[in-house]
Tab-separated table of C-alpha atoms in Angstrom:
chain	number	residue	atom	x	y	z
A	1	UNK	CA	22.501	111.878	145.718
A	2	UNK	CA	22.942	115.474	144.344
A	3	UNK	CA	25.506	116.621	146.714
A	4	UNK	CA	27.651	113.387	145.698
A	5	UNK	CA	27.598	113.462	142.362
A	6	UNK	CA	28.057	117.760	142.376
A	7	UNK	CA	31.292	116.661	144.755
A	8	UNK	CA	32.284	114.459	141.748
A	9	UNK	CA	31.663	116.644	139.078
A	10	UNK	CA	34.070	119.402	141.272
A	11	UNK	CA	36.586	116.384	141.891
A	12	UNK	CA	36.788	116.142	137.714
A	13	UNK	CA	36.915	120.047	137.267
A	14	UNK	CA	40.232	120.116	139.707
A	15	UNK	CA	41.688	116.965	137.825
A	16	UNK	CA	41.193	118.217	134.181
A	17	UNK	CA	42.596	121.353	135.704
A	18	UNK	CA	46.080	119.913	137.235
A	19	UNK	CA	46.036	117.428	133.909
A	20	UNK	CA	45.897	120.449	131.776
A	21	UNK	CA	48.309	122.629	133.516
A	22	UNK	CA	51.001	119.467	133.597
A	23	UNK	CA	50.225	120.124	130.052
A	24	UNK	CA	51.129	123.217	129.873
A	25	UNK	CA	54.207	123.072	131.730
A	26	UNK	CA	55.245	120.305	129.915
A	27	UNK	CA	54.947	121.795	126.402
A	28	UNK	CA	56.527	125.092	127.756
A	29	UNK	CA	59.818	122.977	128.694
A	30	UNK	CA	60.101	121.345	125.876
A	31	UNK	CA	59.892	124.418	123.841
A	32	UNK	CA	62.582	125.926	125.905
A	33	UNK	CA	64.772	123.080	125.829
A	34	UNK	CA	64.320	123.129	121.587
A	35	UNK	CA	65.440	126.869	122.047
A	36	UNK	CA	68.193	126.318	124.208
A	37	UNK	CA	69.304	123.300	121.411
A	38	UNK	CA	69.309	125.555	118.100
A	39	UNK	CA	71.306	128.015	120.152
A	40	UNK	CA	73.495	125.677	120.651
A	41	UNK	CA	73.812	124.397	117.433
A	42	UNK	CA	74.203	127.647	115.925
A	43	UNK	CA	77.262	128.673	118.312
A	44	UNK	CA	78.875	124.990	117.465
A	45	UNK	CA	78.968	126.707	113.549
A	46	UNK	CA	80.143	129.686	114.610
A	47	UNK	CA	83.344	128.020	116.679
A	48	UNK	CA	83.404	125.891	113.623
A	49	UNK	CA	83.925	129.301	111.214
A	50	UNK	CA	86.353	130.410	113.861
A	51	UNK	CA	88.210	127.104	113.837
A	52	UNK	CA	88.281	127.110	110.164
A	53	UNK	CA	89.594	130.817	109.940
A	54	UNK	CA	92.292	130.725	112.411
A	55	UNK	CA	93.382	127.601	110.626
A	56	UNK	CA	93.577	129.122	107.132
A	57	UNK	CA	95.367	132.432	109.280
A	58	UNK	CA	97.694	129.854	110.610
A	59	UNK	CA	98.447	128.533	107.403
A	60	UNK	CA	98.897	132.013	105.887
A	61	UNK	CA	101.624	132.374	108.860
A	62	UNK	CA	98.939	135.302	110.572
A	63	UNK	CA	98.356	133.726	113.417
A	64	UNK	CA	99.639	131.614	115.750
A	65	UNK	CA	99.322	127.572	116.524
A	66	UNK	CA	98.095	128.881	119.986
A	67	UNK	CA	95.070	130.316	118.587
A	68	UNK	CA	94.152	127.481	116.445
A	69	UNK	CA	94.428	125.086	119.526
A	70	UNK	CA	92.093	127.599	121.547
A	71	UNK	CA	89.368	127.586	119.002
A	72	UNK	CA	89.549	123.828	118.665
A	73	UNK	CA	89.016	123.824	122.785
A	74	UNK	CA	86.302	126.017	122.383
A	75	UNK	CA	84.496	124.204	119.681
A	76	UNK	CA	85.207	120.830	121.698
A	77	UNK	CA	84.046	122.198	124.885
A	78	UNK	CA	80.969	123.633	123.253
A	79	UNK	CA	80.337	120.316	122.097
A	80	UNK	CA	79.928	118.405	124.803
């Protein structure tokens, strides 16, 4: 009768309104992980610029092996 089907039209309201804030959370962490993954990428180029610098330093006899090896850690740990 009337109060069944108003309980079932309140029973869909609640549903569309968990559906559509799964939704919501959903798109929100997927944004944030596509932030968190150009970040990323962008400091992987900068410890590649670094690598690439020290290198030419080291090659220039300005800098030391030492430093070459750290920014080749850092880019490899960076990486993973």
């Amino acid at each position: 009768s009337l109060n069944e089907w108003q309980a079932t039209q309140d029973d869909a309201r609640g549903v569309k309104i968990v559906i559509l804030s799964e939704v919501a959370n959903t798109y929100a962490a997927i944004a944030a992980y596509q932030r968190k993954t150009e970040i990323a990428s962008q400091i992987v180029e900068t410890d590649e610029e670094l690598l690439a610098i020290a290198s030419d330093r080291f090659d220039a006899g300005l800098a030391a092996e030492q430093d070459v090896q750290a920014f080749k850690a850092s880019l490899e740990a960076d990486r993973a």
